mmCIF file of C-alpha atoms in Angstrom:
data_model
loop_
_atom_site.group_PDB
_atom_site.id
_atom_site.type_symbol
_atom_site.label_atom_id
_atom_site.label_comp_id
_atom_site.label_asym_id
_atom_site.label_seq_id
_atom_site.Cartn_x
_atom_site.Cartn_y
_atom_site.Cartn_z
ATOM 1 C CA MET R 202 29.249 18.808 -28.417
ATOM 2 C CA SER R 203 29.458 18.024 -32.111
ATOM 3 C CA ALA R 204 32.222 16.092 -33.811
ATOM 4 C CA PRO R 205 34.774 18.005 -35.906
ATOM 5 C CA LYS R 206 33.250 18.665 -39.301
ATOM 6 C CA ALA R 207 34.861 17.023 -42.320
ATOM 7 C CA SER R 208 34.612 20.082 -44.529
ATOM 8 C CA ARG R 209 36.816 21.238 -47.403
ATOM 9 C CA PRO R 210 36.355 23.818 -50.158
ATOM 10 C CA ALA R 211 33.959 22.557 -52.812
ATOM 11 C CA ARG R 212 36.675 22.798 -55.482
ATOM 12 C CA ASP R 213 39.123 20.548 -53.604
ATOM 13 C CA ARG R 214 38.784 17.531 -55.882
ATOM 14 C CA GLN R 215 41.453 15.582 -54.017
ATOM 15 C CA PHE R 216 39.380 15.553 -50.816
ATOM 16 C CA ALA R 217 37.403 12.290 -50.441
ATOM 17 C CA SER R 218 34.259 13.393 -48.622
ATOM 18 C CA THR R 219 32.889 9.862 -48.225
ATOM 19 C CA LEU R 220 36.032 8.716 -46.423
ATOM 20 C CA ALA R 221 36.073 11.882 -44.326
ATOM 21 C CA HIS R 222 32.459 11.415 -43.246
ATOM 22 C CA GLY R 223 33.107 7.823 -42.195
ATOM 23 C CA LEU R 224 36.060 8.886 -40.073
ATOM 24 C CA GLN R 225 33.976 11.748 -38.726
ATOM 25 C CA LEU R 226 31.456 9.253 -37.359
ATOM 26 C CA LEU R 227 34.219 7.383 -35.524
ATOM 27 C CA ARG R 228 35.326 10.643 -33.901
ATOM 28 C CA CYS R 229 31.851 11.113 -32.406
ATOM 29 C CA PHE R 230 32.573 8.426 -29.817
ATOM 30 C CA THR R 231 34.164 9.507 -26.543
ATOM 31 C CA PRO R 232 34.624 7.926 -23.093
ATOM 32 C CA GLU R 233 31.524 9.856 -22.024
ATOM 33 C CA ALA R 234 29.575 8.832 -25.148
ATOM 34 C CA ALA R 235 30.787 5.306 -25.807
ATOM 35 C CA VAL R 236 27.427 4.079 -27.142
ATOM 36 C CA LEU R 237 25.485 6.168 -29.671
ATOM 37 C CA SER R 238 22.294 5.745 -31.660
ATOM 38 C CA ASN R 239 21.753 6.560 -35.319
ATOM 39 C CA ARG R 240 19.955 9.748 -34.288
ATOM 40 C CA GLN R 241 22.768 10.812 -31.958
ATOM 41 C CA LEU R 242 25.389 10.189 -34.629
ATOM 42 C CA SER R 243 23.337 12.248 -37.063
ATOM 43 C CA GLU R 244 23.099 15.143 -34.606
ATOM 44 C CA LEU R 245 26.791 15.032 -33.688
ATOM 45 C CA SER R 246 28.080 14.740 -37.245
ATOM 46 C CA GLY R 247 25.542 16.897 -39.071
ATOM 47 C CA LEU R 248 24.912 14.046 -41.523
ATOM 48 C CA SER R 249 21.418 12.852 -42.417
ATOM 49 C CA LYS R 250 20.067 9.714 -40.750
ATOM 50 C CA PRO R 251 19.985 7.703 -44.032
ATOM 51 C CA THR R 252 23.605 8.686 -44.695
ATOM 52 C CA VAL R 253 24.596 7.671 -41.172
ATOM 53 C CA SER R 254 22.844 4.328 -41.680
ATOM 54 C CA ARG R 255 24.886 3.595 -44.811
ATOM 55 C CA TYR R 256 28.154 4.548 -43.151
ATOM 56 C CA THR R 257 27.481 2.608 -39.953
ATOM 57 C CA TYR R 258 26.618 -0.494 -41.983
ATOM 58 C CA THR R 259 29.937 -0.254 -43.818
ATOM 59 C CA LEU R 260 31.910 0.439 -40.635
ATOM 60 C CA ILE R 261 30.307 -2.570 -38.947
ATOM 61 C CA GLU R 262 31.211 -4.799 -41.897
ATOM 62 C CA LEU R 263 34.834 -3.602 -41.615
ATOM 63 C CA GLY R 264 34.963 -4.084 -37.845
ATOM 64 C CA TYR R 265 35.326 -0.416 -36.900
ATOM 65 C CA LEU R 266 31.867 -0.326 -35.310
ATOM 66 C CA LYS R 267 29.766 -2.951 -33.582
ATOM 67 C CA VAL R 268 26.235 -3.074 -32.204
ATOM 68 C CA ASP R 269 25.763 -3.052 -28.451
ATOM 69 C CA PRO R 270 23.677 -6.186 -27.731
ATOM 70 C CA VAL R 271 21.738 -4.555 -24.890
ATOM 71 C CA SER R 272 20.773 -1.169 -26.339
ATOM 72 C CA GLY R 273 21.065 -1.906 -30.054
ATOM 73 C CA LYS R 274 23.164 1.255 -30.417
ATOM 74 C CA PHE R 275 26.600 1.564 -31.961
ATOM 75 C CA GLN R 276 30.005 1.460 -30.302
ATOM 76 C CA LEU R 277 33.574 1.342 -31.538
ATOM 77 C CA GLY R 278 34.764 -2.019 -32.841
ATOM 78 C CA ASN R 279 38.011 -3.800 -32.112
ATOM 79 C CA ALA R 280 39.444 -2.924 -35.522
ATOM 80 C CA VAL R 281 39.978 0.636 -34.269
ATOM 81 C CA LEU R 282 42.738 -0.702 -32.006
ATOM 82 C CA THR R 283 44.692 -1.971 -34.997
ATOM 83 C CA LEU R 284 44.961 1.597 -36.300
ATOM 84 C CA SER R 285 46.508 3.027 -33.140
ATOM 85 C CA TYR R 286 49.121 0.391 -32.335
ATOM 86 C CA PRO R 287 51.433 0.970 -35.343
ATOM 87 C CA LEU R 288 51.540 4.677 -34.496
ATOM 88 C CA LEU R 289 52.326 4.081 -30.819
ATOM 89 C CA ALA R 290 54.896 1.390 -31.624
ATOM 90 C CA ASN R 291 56.813 3.783 -33.858
ATOM 91 C CA ILE R 292 57.121 6.535 -31.245
ATOM 92 C CA ALA R 293 60.564 5.453 -30.024
ATOM 93 C CA LEU R 294 60.574 8.151 -27.359
ATOM 94 C CA ARG R 295 57.941 6.194 -25.403
ATOM 95 C CA GLN R 296 60.415 3.412 -24.637
ATOM 96 C CA VAL R 297 63.212 5.831 -23.754
ATOM 97 C CA VAL R 298 61.254 7.855 -21.206
ATOM 98 C CA ARG R 299 59.365 5.154 -19.311
ATOM 99 C CA SER R 300 61.963 4.778 -16.554
ATOM 100 C CA PRO R 301 62.476 8.502 -15.766
ATOM 101 C CA MET R 302 58.709 9.074 -15.973
ATOM 102 C CA ARG R 303 58.074 6.269 -13.499
ATOM 103 C CA GLU R 304 60.738 7.560 -11.100
ATOM 104 C CA LEU R 305 59.335 11.103 -11.158
ATOM 105 C CA ALA R 306 55.766 9.860 -10.729
ATOM 106 C CA GLU R 307 56.737 7.938 -7.598
ATOM 107 C CA ARG R 308 58.788 10.823 -6.204
ATOM 108 C CA LEU R 309 55.989 13.377 -6.616
ATOM 109 C CA GLY R 310 53.035 11.047 -6.069
ATOM 110 C CA CYS R 311 51.458 11.954 -9.402
ATOM 111 C CA SER R 312 50.974 10.811 -12.983
ATOM 112 C CA VAL R 313 53.649 11.712 -15.541
ATOM 113 C CA SER R 314 52.674 11.540 -19.200
ATOM 114 C CA LEU R 315 53.983 12.116 -22.708
ATOM 115 C CA CYS R 316 51.654 13.983 -25.067
ATOM 116 C CA MET R 317 51.544 15.020 -28.705
ATOM 117 C CA ARG R 318 49.292 17.303 -30.712
ATOM 118 C CA GLU R 319 46.365 16.060 -32.769
ATOM 119 C CA ARG R 320 44.853 19.079 -34.541
ATOM 120 C CA LEU R 321 43.390 21.234 -31.735
ATOM 121 C CA SER R 322 43.859 18.643 -28.995
ATOM 122 C CA MET R 323 46.695 17.125 -27.004
ATOM 123 C CA VAL R 324 46.704 13.319 -26.830
ATOM 124 C CA TYR R 325 48.398 11.147 -24.210
ATOM 125 C CA VAL R 326 50.681 8.531 -25.811
ATOM 126 C CA GLU R 327 52.472 7.275 -22.684
ATOM 127 C CA THR R 328 51.754 7.594 -18.979
ATOM 128 C CA SER R 329 53.225 6.432 -15.691
ATOM 129 C CA ARG R 330 51.170 6.571 -12.522
ATOM 130 C CA SER R 331 52.433 6.605 -8.943
ATOM 131 C CA ARG R 332 51.190 3.921 -6.588
ATOM 132 C CA SER R 333 50.169 6.731 -4.239
ATOM 133 C CA LEU R 334 46.453 7.212 -3.645
ATOM 134 C CA ARG R 335 46.972 10.813 -4.761
ATOM 135 C CA ALA R 336 47.660 9.662 -8.332
ATOM 136 C CA GLN R 337 44.151 8.891 -9.500
ATOM 137 C CA ARG R 338 43.263 8.074 -13.105
ATOM 138 C CA TYR R 339 43.397 11.623 -14.379
ATOM 139 C CA SER R 340 45.450 10.588 -17.427
ATOM 140 C CA ASP R 341 45.622 7.526 -19.654
ATOM 141 C CA ILE R 342 46.914 6.603 -23.098
ATOM 142 C CA GLY R 343 44.560 7.872 -25.794
ATOM 143 C CA MET R 344 42.910 10.567 -23.679
ATOM 144 C CA SER R 345 42.732 14.000 -25.290
ATOM 145 C CA HIS R 346 42.028 17.544 -24.104
ATOM 146 C CA PRO R 347 41.670 20.933 -25.836
ATOM 147 C CA ILE R 348 45.071 22.414 -26.616
ATOM 148 C CA ILE R 349 44.057 25.900 -25.444
ATOM 149 C CA ALA R 350 42.740 24.769 -22.043
ATOM 150 C CA THR R 351 45.488 22.621 -20.559
ATOM 151 C CA SER R 352 49.054 23.096 -19.374
ATOM 152 C CA ASN R 353 50.388 20.546 -21.856
ATOM 153 C CA GLY R 354 48.589 22.281 -24.725
ATOM 154 C CA ARG R 355 49.844 25.683 -23.649
ATOM 155 C CA ALA R 356 53.374 24.320 -23.338
ATOM 156 C CA TYR R 357 53.077 23.113 -26.926
ATOM 157 C CA LEU R 358 51.764 26.484 -28.086
ATOM 158 C CA ALA R 359 54.612 28.236 -26.284
ATOM 159 C CA ALA R 360 57.357 26.118 -27.848
ATOM 160 C CA CYS R 361 56.111 25.726 -31.424
ATOM 161 C CA SER R 362 57.041 28.207 -34.132
ATOM 162 C CA ALA R 363 55.309 31.581 -34.250
ATOM 163 C CA ASP R 364 53.711 30.670 -37.583
ATOM 164 C CA GLU R 365 52.294 27.407 -36.239
ATOM 165 C CA ARG R 366 51.078 29.115 -33.071
ATOM 166 C CA ASN R 367 49.278 31.851 -35.008
ATOM 167 C CA THR R 368 47.687 29.255 -37.285
ATOM 168 C CA LEU R 369 46.456 27.250 -34.303
ATOM 169 C CA PHE R 370 45.108 30.358 -32.581
ATOM 170 C CA ASN R 371 43.177 31.284 -35.720
ATOM 171 C CA GLN R 372 41.754 27.762 -36.015
ATOM 172 C CA ILE R 373 40.642 27.832 -32.378
ATOM 173 C CA ARG R 374 38.937 31.206 -32.843
ATOM 174 C CA VAL R 375 37.050 29.910 -35.899
ATOM 175 C CA LYS R 376 36.306 26.273 -34.996
ATOM 176 C CA THR R 377 35.865 26.479 -31.218
ATOM 177 C CA PRO R 378 35.213 30.144 -30.386
ATOM 178 C CA GLU R 379 33.785 29.143 -27.010
ATOM 179 C CA HIS R 380 37.195 27.699 -26.089
ATOM 180 C CA TRP R 381 38.969 30.889 -27.087
ATOM 181 C CA GLU R 382 36.520 33.018 -25.129
ATOM 182 C CA ARG R 383 36.900 30.877 -22.022
ATOM 183 C CA TRP R 384 40.625 30.092 -22.040
ATOM 184 C CA GLY R 385 42.338 32.320 -24.605
ATOM 185 C CA GLU R 386 43.480 35.080 -22.254
ATOM 186 C CA SER R 387 44.850 32.745 -19.596
ATOM 187 C CA ALA R 388 46.596 30.702 -22.295
ATOM 188 C CA LEU R 389 48.393 33.816 -23.540
ATOM 189 C CA ASP R 390 49.422 34.658 -19.966
ATOM 190 C CA MET R 391 50.771 31.154 -19.401
ATOM 191 C CA ILE R 392 52.765 31.260 -22.644
ATOM 192 C CA GLN R 393 54.473 34.357 -21.251
ATOM 193 C CA PHE R 394 55.087 32.467 -17.994
ATOM 194 C CA TRP R 395 56.749 29.668 -19.974
ATOM 195 C CA GLY R 396 59.168 32.187 -21.461
ATOM 196 C CA ARG R 397 60.409 33.010 -17.957
ATOM 197 C CA HIS R 398 60.251 29.600 -16.283
ATOM 198 C CA GLY R 399 60.312 26.894 -18.971
ATOM 199 C CA PHE R 400 57.020 25.249 -18.000
ATOM 200 C CA CYS R 401 53.279 25.939 -17.875
ATOM 201 C CA TYR R 402 50.850 25.031 -15.122
ATOM 202 C CA SER R 403 47.132 24.977 -14.431
ATOM 203 C CA HIS R 404 45.321 24.511 -11.129
ATOM 204 C CA GLY R 405 41.686 23.541 -11.607
ATOM 205 C CA GLU R 406 41.163 25.673 -14.706
ATOM 206 C CA TYR R 407 40.122 22.948 -17.148
ATOM 207 C CA ARG R 408 38.875 20.514 -14.510
ATOM 208 C CA PRO R 409 38.363 21.728 -10.930
ATOM 209 C CA ASP R 410 39.712 18.461 -9.504
ATOM 210 C CA VAL R 411 42.959 18.438 -11.508
ATOM 211 C CA ALA R 412 46.247 20.357 -11.292
ATOM 212 C CA THR R 413 48.829 19.984 -14.062
ATOM 213 C CA VAL R 414 52.262 21.094 -15.227
ATOM 214 C CA GLY R 415 53.528 20.882 -18.827
ATOM 215 C CA VAL R 416 57.034 21.031 -20.300
ATOM 216 C CA PRO R 417 57.639 20.984 -24.085
ATOM 217 C CA TYR R 418 60.309 18.654 -25.427
ATOM 218 C CA ARG R 419 61.856 18.215 -28.858
ATOM 219 C CA PRO R 420 64.606 15.596 -29.315
ATOM 220 C CA SER R 421 67.958 16.995 -30.406
ATOM 221 C CA SER R 422 67.516 15.168 -33.706
ATOM 222 C CA GLY R 423 64.545 17.439 -34.426
ATOM 223 C CA GLY R 424 61.181 16.188 -35.606
ATOM 224 C CA GLU R 425 57.997 16.048 -33.554
ATOM 225 C CA LEU R 426 57.395 18.459 -30.693
ATOM 226 C CA TYR R 427 56.194 16.581 -27.605
ATOM 227 C CA VAL R 428 55.038 17.696 -24.175
ATOM 228 C CA PHE R 429 55.572 16.019 -20.814
ATOM 229 C CA ASN R 430 53.092 16.722 -18.081
ATOM 230 C CA CYS R 431 52.478 15.962 -14.429
ATOM 231 C CA VAL R 432 48.915 15.507 -13.203
ATOM 232 C CA LEU R 433 47.825 15.678 -9.565
ATOM 233 C CA GLY R 434 44.525 15.890 -7.755
ATOM 234 C CA SER R 435 43.824 19.525 -6.883
ATOM 235 C CA GLN R 436 42.962 18.630 -3.307
ATOM 236 C CA PHE R 437 46.499 17.327 -2.714
ATOM 237 C CA VAL R 438 48.351 20.372 -4.083
ATOM 238 C CA LYS R 439 49.803 22.856 -1.610
ATOM 239 C CA PRO R 440 50.040 26.593 -2.432
ATOM 240 C CA GLY R 441 53.056 27.216 -4.666
ATOM 241 C CA GLN R 442 53.798 23.510 -5.143
ATOM 242 C CA LEU R 443 53.202 23.513 -8.902
ATOM 243 C CA GLU R 444 55.476 26.504 -9.503
ATOM 244 C CA ASN R 445 58.200 25.695 -6.972
ATOM 245 C CA GLU R 446 58.382 21.897 -6.912
ATOM 246 C CA VAL R 447 56.502 20.074 -9.661
ATOM 247 C CA GLY R 448 57.416 22.368 -12.563
ATOM 248 C CA PRO R 449 61.171 22.481 -11.814
ATOM 249 C CA ALA R 450 61.239 18.699 -11.229
ATOM 250 C CA LEU R 451 59.581 17.970 -14.583
ATOM 251 C CA LEU R 452 61.872 20.456 -16.301
ATOM 252 C CA GLU R 453 64.891 18.719 -14.773
ATOM 253 C CA MET R 454 63.666 15.321 -15.967
ATOM 254 C CA THR R 455 63.408 16.496 -19.571
ATOM 255 C CA SER R 456 66.863 18.106 -19.443
ATOM 256 C CA VAL R 457 68.627 14.809 -18.669
ATOM 257 C CA LEU R 458 66.838 12.543 -21.128
ATOM 258 C CA PRO R 459 69.239 10.392 -23.197
ATOM 259 C CA TYR R 460 68.860 12.461 -26.357
ATOM 260 C CA ALA R 461 67.583 15.739 -24.982
#
């Protein structure tokens, strides 16, 4: 899988390609690809090896990359953490929802998380995990998944404006056509389901071992559209449990939040 391309129309003089390419290299790293070579970064980003070498040197000097002492390859540096904390610290909703999320997680034996959109992905910004063995590490802060493939992404698509939804659909068709081909039809069906029930769900569609429910949430003061989701191991889910128990319980939690 390649990293998102940092492309803009050639006449967009305000777009700083050098900065974009450096950030593009950072986006190549994932939990599954935490250590990458110059060649791998070149293949993932589409940049030439000499260009990658210049950018990695600069990113190392700034602390955003470091060299793995064993393999000699690159990995993310500690400076990346300093970028994420100010964003997380300013999401006031995280502090408000920790208690109800924890209570619901323990009651259902699952993980309950708060997510927000990042381009064509949904990112976890808060999570509470039950102490039950059923609540494995299926979700964690900073994890991201394709918006079209997951219940939290589909809940977002269902609740956002029609203009935003159409724009996102068009971007998915152009930038990740394989995602649209695989999940587009079921996403449209689940958006219709949300209109009747107020939540979306998925049982093993994105990952065979995971079952999820998503409920969109926008504070009464307006602003950012968030999504809450519950995540359970597929093997622990009984027939009809997502639709009849987990979805309604998550919907109830969002309805009684302090500034819902």
